[in-house]
PDB file of C-alpha atoms and ligand atoms in Angstrom:
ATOM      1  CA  UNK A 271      46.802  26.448 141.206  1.00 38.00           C
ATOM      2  CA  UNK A 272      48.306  23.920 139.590  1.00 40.00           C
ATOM      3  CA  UNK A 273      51.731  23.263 141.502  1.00 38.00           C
ATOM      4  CA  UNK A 274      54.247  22.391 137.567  1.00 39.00           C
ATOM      5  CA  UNK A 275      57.194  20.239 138.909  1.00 36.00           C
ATOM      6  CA  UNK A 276      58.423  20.166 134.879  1.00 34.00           C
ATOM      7  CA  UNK A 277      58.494  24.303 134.745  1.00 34.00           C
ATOM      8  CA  UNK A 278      62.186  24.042 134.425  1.00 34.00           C
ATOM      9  CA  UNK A 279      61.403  22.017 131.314  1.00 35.00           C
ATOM     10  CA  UNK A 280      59.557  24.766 129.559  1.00 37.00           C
ATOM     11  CA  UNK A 281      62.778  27.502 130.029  1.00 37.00           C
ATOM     12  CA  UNK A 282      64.422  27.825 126.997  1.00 41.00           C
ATOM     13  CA  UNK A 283      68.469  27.479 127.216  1.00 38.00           C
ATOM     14  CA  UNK A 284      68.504  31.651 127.233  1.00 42.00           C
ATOM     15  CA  UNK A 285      65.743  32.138 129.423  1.00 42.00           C
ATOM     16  CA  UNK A 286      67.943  29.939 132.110  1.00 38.00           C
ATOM     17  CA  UNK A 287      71.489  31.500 131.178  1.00 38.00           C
ATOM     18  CA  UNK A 288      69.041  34.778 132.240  1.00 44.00           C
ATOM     19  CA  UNK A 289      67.694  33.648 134.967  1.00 43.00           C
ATOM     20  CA  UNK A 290      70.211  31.801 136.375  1.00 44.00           C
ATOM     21  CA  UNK A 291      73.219  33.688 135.514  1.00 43.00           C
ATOM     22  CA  UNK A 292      70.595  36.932 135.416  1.00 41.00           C
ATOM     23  CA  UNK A 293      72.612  37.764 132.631  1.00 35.00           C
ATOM     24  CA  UNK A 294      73.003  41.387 131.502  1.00 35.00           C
ATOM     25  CA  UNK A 295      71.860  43.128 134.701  1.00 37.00           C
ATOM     26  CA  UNK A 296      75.501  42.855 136.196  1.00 34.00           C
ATOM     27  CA  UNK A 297      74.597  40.453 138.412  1.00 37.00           C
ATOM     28  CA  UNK A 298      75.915  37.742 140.521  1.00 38.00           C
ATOM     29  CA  UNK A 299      74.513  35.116 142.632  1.00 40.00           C
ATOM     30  CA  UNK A 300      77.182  34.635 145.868  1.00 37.00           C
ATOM     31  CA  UNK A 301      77.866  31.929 148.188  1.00 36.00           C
ATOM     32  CA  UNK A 302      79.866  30.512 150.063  1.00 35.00           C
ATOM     33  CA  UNK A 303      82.468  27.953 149.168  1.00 34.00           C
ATOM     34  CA  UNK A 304      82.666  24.656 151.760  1.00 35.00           C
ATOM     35  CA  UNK A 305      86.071  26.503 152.766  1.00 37.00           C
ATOM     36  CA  UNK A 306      83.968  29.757 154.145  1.00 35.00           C
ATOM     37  CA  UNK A 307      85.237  31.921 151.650  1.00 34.00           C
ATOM     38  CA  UNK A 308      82.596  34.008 149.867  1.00 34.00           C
ATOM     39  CA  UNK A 309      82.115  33.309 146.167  1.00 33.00           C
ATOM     40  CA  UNK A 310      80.065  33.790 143.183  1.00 34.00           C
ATOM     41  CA  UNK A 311      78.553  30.671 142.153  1.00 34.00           C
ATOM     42  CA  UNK A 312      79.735  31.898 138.847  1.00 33.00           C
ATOM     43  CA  UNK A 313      83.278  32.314 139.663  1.00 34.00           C
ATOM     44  CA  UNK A 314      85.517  30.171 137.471  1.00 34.00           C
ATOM     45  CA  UNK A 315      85.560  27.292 139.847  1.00 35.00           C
ATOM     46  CA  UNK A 316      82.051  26.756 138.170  1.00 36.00           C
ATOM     47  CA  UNK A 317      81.499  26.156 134.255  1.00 39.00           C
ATOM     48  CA  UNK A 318      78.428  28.267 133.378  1.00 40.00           C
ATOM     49  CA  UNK A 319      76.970  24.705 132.227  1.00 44.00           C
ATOM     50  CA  UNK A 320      77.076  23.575 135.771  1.00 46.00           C
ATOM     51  CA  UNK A 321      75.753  26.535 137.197  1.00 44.00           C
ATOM     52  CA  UNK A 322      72.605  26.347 134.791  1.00 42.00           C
ATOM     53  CA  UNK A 323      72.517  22.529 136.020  1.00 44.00           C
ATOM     54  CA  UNK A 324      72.689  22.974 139.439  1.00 49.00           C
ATOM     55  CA  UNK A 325      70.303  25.677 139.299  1.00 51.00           C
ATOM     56  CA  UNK A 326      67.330  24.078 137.606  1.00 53.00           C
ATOM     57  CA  UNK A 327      68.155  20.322 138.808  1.00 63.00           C
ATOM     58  CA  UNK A 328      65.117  18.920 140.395  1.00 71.00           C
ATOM     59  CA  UNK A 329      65.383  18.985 144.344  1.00 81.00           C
ATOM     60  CA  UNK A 330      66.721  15.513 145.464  1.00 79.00           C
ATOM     61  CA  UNK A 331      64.610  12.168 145.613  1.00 79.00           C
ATOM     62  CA  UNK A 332      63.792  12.531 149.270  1.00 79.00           C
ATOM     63  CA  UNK A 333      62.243  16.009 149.120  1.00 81.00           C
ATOM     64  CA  UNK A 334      60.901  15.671 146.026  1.00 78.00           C
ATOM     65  CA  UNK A 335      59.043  12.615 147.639  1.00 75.00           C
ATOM     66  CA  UNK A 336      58.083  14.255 150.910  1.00 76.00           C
ATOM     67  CA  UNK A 337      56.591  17.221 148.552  1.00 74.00           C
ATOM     68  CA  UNK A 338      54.599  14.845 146.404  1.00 68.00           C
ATOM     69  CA  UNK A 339      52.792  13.078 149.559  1.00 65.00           C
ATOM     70  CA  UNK A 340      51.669  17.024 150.921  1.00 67.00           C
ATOM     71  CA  UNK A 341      51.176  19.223 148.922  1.00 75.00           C
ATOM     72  CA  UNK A 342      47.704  19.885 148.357  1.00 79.00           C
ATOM     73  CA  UNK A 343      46.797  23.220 147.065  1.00 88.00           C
ATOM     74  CA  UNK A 344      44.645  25.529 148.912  1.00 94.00           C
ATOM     75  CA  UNK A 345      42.004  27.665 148.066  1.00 95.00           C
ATOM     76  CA  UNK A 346      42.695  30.836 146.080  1.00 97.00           C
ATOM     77  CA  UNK A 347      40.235  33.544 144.396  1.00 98.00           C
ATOM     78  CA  UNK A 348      39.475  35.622 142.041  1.00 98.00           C
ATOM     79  CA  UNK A 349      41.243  39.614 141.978  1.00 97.00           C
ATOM     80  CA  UNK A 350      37.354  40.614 142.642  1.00 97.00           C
ATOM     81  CA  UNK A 351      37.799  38.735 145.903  1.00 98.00           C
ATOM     82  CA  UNK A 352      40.066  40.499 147.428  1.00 97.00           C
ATOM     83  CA  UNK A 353      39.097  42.466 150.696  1.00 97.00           C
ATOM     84  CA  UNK A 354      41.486  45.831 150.067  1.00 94.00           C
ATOM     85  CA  UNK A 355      41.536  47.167 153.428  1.00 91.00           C
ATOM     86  CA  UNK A 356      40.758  43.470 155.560  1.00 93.00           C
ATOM     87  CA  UNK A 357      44.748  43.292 156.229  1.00 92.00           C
ATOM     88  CA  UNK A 358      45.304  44.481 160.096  1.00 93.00           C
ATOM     89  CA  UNK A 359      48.959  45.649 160.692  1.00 95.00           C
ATOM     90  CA  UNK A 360      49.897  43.428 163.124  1.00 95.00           C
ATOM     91  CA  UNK A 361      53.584  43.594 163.945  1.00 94.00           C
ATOM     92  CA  UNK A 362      54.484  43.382 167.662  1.00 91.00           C
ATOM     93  CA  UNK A 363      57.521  45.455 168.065  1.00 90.00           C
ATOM     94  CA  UNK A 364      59.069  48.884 166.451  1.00 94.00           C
ATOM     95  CA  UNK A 365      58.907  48.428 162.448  1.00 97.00           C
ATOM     96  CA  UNK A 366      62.303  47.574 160.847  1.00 97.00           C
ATOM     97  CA  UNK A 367      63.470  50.101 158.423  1.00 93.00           C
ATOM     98  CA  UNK A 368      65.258  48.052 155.701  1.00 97.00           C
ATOM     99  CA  UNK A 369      66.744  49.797 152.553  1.00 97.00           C
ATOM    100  CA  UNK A 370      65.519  47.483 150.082  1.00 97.00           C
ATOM    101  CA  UNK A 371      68.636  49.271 147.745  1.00 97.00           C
ATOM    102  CA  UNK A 372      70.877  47.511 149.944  1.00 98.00           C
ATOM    103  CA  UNK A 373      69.018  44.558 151.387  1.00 98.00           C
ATOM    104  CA  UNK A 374      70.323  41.121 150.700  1.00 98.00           C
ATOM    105  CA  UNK A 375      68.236  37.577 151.390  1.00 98.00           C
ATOM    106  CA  UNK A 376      71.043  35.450 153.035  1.00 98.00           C
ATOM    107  CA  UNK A 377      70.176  31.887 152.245  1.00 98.00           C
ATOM    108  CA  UNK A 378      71.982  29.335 153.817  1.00 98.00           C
ATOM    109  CA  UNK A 379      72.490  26.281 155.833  1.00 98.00           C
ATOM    110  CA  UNK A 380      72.304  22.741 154.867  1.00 97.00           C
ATOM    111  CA  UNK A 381      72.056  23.782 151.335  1.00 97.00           C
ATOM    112  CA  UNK A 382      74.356  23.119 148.431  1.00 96.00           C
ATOM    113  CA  UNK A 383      74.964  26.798 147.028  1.00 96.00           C
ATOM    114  CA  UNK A 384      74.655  29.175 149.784  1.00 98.00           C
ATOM    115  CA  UNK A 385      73.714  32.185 148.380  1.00 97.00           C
ATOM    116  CA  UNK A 386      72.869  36.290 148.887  1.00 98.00           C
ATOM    117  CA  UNK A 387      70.099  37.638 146.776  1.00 98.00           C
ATOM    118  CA  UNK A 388      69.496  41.567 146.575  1.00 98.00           C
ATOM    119  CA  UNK A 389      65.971  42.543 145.270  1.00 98.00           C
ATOM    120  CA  UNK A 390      66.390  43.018 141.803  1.00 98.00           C
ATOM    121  CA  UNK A 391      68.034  39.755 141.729  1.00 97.00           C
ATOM    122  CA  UNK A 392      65.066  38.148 143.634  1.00 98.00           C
ATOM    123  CA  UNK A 393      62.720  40.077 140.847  1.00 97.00           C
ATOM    124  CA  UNK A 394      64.649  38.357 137.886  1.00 97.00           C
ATOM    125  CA  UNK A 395      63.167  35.067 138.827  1.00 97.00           C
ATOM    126  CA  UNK A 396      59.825  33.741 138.133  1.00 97.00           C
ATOM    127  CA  UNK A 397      56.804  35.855 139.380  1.00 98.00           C
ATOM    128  CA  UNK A 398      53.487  34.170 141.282  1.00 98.00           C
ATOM    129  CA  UNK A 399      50.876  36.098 142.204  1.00 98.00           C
ATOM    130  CA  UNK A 400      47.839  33.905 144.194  1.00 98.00           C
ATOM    131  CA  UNK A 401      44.461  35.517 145.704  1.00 98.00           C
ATOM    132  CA  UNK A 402      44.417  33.842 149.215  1.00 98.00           C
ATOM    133  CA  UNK A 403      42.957  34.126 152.891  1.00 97.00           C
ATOM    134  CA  UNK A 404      45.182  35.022 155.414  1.00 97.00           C
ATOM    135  CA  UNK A 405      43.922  34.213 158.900  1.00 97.00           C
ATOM    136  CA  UNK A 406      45.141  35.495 162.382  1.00 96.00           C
ATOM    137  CA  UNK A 407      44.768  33.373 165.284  1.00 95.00           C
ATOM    138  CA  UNK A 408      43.331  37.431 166.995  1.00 94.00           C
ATOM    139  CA  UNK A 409      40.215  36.571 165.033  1.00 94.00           C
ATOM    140  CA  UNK A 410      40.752  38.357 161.297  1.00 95.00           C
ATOM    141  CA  UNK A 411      40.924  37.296 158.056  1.00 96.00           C
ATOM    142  CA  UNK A 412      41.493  38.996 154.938  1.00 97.00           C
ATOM    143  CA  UNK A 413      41.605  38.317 151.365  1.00 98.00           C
ATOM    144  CA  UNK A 414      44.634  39.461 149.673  1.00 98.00           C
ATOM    145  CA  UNK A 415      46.756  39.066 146.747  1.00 98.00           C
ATOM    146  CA  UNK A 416      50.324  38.249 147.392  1.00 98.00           C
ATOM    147  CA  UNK A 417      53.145  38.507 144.256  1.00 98.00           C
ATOM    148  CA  UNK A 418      56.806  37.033 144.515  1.00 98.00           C
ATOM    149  CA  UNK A 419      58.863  33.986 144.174  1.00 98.00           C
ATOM    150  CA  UNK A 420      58.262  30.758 145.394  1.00 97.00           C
ATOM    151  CA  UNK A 421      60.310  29.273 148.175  1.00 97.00           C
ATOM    152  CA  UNK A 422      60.725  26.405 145.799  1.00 95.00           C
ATOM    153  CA  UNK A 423      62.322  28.342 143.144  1.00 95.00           C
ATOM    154  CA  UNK A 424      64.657  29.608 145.860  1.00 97.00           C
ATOM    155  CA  UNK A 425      65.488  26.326 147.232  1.00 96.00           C
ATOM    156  CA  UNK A 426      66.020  24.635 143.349  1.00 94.00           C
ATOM    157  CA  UNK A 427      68.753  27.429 143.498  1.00 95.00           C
ATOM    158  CA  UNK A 428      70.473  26.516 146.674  1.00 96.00           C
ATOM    159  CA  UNK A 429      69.973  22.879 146.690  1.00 95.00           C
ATOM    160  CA  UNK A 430      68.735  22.010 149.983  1.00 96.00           C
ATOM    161  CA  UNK A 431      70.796  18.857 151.060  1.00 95.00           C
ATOM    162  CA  UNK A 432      68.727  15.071 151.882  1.00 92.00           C
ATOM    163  CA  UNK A 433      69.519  16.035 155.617  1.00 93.00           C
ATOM    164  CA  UNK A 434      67.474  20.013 155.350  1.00 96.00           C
ATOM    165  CA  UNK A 435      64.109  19.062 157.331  1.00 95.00           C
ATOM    166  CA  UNK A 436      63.115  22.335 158.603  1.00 97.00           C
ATOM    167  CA  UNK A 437      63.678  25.912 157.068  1.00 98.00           C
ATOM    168  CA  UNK A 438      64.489  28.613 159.959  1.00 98.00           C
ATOM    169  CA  UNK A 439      63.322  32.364 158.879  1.00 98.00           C
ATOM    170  CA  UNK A 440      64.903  35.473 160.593  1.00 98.00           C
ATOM    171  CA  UNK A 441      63.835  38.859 160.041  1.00 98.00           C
ATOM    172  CA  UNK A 442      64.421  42.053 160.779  1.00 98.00           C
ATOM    173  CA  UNK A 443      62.481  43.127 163.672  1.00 96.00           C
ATOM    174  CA  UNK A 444      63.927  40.259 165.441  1.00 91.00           C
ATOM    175  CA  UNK A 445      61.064  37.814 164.713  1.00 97.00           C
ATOM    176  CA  UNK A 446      61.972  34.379 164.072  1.00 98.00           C
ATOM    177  CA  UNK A 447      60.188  31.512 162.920  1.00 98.00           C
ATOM    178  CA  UNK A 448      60.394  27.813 161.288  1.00 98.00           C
ATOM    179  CA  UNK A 449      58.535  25.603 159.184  1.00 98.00           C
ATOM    180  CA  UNK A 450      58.664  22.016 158.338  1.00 95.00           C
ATOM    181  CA  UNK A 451      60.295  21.641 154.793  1.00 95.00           C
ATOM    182  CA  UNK A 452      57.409  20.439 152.836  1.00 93.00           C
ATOM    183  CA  UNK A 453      55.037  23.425 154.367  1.00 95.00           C
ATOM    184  CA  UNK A 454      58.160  25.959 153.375  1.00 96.00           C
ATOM    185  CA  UNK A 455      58.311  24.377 149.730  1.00 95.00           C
ATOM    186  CA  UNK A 456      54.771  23.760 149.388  1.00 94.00           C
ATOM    187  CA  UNK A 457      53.934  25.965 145.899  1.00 93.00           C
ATOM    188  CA  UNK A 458      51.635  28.581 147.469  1.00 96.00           C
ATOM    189  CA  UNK A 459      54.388  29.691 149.750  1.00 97.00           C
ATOM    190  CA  UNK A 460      55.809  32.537 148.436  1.00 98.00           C
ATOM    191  CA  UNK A 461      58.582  35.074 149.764  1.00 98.00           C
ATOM    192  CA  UNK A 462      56.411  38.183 148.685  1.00 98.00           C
ATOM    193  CA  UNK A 463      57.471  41.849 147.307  1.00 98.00           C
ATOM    194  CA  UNK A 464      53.927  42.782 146.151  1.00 98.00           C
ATOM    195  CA  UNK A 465      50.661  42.994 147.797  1.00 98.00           C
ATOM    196  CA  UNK A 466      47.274  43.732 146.032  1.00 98.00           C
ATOM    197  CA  UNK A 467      49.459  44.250 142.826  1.00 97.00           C
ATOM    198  CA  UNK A 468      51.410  47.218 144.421  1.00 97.00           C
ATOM    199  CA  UNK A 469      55.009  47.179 146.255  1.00 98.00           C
ATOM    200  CA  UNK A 470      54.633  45.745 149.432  1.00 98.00           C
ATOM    201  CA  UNK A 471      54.556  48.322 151.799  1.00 97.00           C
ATOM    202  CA  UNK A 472      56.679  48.087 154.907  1.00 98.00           C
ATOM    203  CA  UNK A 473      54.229  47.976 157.090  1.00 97.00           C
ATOM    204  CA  UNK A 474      53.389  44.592 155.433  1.00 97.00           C
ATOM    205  CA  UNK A 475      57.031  43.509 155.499  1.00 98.00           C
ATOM    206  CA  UNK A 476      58.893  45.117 152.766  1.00 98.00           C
ATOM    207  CA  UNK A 477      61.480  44.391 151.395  1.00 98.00           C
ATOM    208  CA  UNK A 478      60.316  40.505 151.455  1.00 98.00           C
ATOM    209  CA  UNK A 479      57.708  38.395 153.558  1.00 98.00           C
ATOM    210  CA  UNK A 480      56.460  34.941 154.101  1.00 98.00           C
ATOM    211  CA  UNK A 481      53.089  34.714 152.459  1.00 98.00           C
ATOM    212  CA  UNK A 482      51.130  31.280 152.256  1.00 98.00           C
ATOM    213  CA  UNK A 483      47.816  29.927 151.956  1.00 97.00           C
ATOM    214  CA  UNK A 484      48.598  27.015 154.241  1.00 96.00           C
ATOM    215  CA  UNK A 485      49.896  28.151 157.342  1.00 96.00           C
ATOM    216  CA  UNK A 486      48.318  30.839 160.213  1.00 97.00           C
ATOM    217  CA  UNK A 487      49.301  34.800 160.172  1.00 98.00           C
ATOM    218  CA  UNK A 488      52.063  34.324 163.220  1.00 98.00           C
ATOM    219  CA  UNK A 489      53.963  31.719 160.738  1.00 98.00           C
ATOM    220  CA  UNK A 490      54.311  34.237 157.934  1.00 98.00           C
ATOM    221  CA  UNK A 491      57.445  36.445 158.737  1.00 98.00           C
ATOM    222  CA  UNK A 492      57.517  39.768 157.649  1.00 98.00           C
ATOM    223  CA  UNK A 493      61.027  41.406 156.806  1.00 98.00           C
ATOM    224  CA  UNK A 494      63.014  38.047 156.204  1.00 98.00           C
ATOM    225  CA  UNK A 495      66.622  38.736 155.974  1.00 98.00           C
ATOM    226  CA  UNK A 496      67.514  35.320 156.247  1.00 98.00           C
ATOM    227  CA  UNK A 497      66.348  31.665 155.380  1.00 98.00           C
ATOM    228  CA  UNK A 498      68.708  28.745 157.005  1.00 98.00           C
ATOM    229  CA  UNK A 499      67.912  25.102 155.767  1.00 98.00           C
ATOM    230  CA  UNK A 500      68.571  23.139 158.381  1.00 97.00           C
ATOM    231  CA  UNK A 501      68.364  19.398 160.108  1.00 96.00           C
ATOM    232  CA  UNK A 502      67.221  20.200 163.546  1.00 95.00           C
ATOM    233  CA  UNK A 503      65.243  22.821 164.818  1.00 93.00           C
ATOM    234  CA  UNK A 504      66.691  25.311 168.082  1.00 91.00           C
ATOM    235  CA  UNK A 505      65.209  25.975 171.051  1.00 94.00           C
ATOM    236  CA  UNK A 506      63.400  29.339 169.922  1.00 96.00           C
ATOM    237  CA  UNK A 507      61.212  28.220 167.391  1.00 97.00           C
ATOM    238  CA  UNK A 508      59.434  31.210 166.739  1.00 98.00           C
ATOM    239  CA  UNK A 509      58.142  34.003 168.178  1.00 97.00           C
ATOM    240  CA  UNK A 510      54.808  33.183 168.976  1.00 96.00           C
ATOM    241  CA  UNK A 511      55.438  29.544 168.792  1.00 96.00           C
ATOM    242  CA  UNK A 512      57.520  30.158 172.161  1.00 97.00           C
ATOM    243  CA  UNK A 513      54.528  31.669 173.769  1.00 95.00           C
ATOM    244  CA  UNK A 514      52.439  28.871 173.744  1.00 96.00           C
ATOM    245  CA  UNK A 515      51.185  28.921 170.211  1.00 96.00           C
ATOM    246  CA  UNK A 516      51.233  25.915 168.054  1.00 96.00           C
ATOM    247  CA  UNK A 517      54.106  25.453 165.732  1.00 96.00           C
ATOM    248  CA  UNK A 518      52.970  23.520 163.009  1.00 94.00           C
ATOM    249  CA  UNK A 519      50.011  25.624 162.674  1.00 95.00           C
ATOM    250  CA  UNK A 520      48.296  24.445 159.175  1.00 92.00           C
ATOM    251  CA  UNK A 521      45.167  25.684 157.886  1.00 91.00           C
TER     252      UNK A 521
HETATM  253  N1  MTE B 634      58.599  40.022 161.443  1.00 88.14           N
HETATM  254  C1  MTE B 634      57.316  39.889 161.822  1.00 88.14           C
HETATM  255  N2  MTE B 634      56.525  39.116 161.075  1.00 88.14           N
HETATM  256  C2  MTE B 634      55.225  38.950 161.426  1.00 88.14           C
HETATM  257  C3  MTE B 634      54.684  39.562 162.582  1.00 88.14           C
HETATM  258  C4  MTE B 634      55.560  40.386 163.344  1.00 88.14           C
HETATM  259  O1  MTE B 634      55.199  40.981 164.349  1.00 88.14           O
HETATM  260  N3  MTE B 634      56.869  40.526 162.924  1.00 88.14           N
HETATM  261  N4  MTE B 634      53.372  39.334 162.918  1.00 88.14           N
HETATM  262  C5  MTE B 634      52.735  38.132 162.365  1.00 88.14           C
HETATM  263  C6  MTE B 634      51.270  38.061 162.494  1.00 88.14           C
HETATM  264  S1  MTE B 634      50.639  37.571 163.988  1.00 88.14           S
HETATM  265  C7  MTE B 634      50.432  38.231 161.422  1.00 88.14           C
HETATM  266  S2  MTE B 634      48.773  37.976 161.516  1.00 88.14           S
HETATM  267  C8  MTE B 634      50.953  38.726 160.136  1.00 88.14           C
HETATM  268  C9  MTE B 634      50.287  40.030 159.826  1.00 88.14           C
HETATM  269  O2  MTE B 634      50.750  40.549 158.605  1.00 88.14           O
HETATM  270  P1  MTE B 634      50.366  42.057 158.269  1.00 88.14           P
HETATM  271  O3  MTE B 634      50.856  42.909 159.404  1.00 88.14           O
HETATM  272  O4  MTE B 634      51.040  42.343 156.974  1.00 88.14           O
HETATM  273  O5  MTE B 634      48.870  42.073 158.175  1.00 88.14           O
HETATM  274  O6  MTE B 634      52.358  38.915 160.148  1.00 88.14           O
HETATM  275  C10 MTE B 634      53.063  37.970 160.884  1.00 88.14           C
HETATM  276  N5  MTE B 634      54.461  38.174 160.635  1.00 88.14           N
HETATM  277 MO1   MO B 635      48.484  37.016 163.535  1.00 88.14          MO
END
């Protein structure tokens, strides 16, 4: 896959007031405002020409940079690759039951825009689907096909600040994990609704999961309610990472 830093470019000025403003649906992005107070980034304290701006301006120099220098792009295949039943279950605790009618991604942290997304709001923006292996350190692999939004998209949204090196992911069986920045933004990490071309089922993680080509099956959070950019990492790193299990974890 060919990872297009100009995509923005190629968005005509409706397809962004759409996207961005996800005109139409009745929509709105919220935040929070420095003060704490929940807003819409498309209160009036914003111009709608500033929220377009700010939502397709390229990340800043420093993460752009640390991008450039890693991301390679790792293997994907063709649909007639994919191994329908390979994917073990493998969730260590009681399933979350999430109602994805009222679910809401909080994104936040050191990020410009803080923001909530609900699903339909997370479906408005660009869709990637990528055949990849997923590989669990219990000795299983499978090839599936994974379809959502990049992390990337989500981040040229919020803004990360120069300071965001690490992106923390809660979800909502209590798992927790986090990823260096460049891993999180690479463009084959995707926050997935769709698996094999059908809605994810919860089993897998619906509403939304962490699915990348680059990273080991323990790093890729099902049922993320929350993303935090943020400087320094906490003491509980992850779930398995705090048993002993590597946290970088790359493939
Ligand atoms: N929230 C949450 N995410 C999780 C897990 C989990 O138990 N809870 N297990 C991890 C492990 S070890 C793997 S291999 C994959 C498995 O994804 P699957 O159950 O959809 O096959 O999810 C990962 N993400
Ligand atoms: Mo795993």
């Amino acid at each position: 896959m060919q990872f297009d830093r100009t995509i923005h470019r190629r968005f005509s000025r409706r397809q962004l007031l759409q996207y961005t403003g996800l005109a139409g649906m009745g929509l709105a992005l919220g935040g929070c405002s420095p003060s704490g107070k929940f807003t819409s980034i498309f209160s009036p304290l914003h111009s709608q020409t500033d929220n377009v701006r700010n939502a397709f301006e390229p990340l800043n120099q420093r993460i752009e940079e640390l991008l450039f220098k890693s991301q390679t792009p790792a293997p994907e295949y063709p649909i007639s690759a994919i191994e329908p039943n390979a994917l073990l279950v493998n969730t260590y605790d009681a399933t979350p039951q999430i109602d994805p009618a009222t679910y809401k991604l909080i994104v936040d942290g050191e990020v410009s825009h803080p923001l909530q997304l609900s699903m339909p709001e997370l479906q408005a923006m660009p869709f990637i689907a990528m055949v990849i292996r997923h590989i669990c350190v219990e000795g299983w692999s499978a090839i599936v096909q994974w379809g959502g939004v990049r992390l990337y998209d989500l981040a040229r949204l919020v803004q990360p600040k120069p300071q965001a090196r690490y992106v923390y992911f809660e979800s909502g069986d209590k798992y927790y994990e986090s990823w260096d920045i460049a891993s999180a933004l690479h463009p084959q990490t995707l926050l997935a609704y769709q698996k094999n071309g059908q809605a994810l089922s919860v089993e897998n993680g619906a509403p939304l999961r962490l699915a990348s080509p680059i990273k080991l099956g323990y790093k890729q959070s099902k049922w993320v309610t929350r993303i935090t950019f943020t400087n320094e990492l906490p003491s509980r790193k992850g779930y398995w990472v705090d048993e002993g299990y590597e946290w970088f974890a790359g493939l």
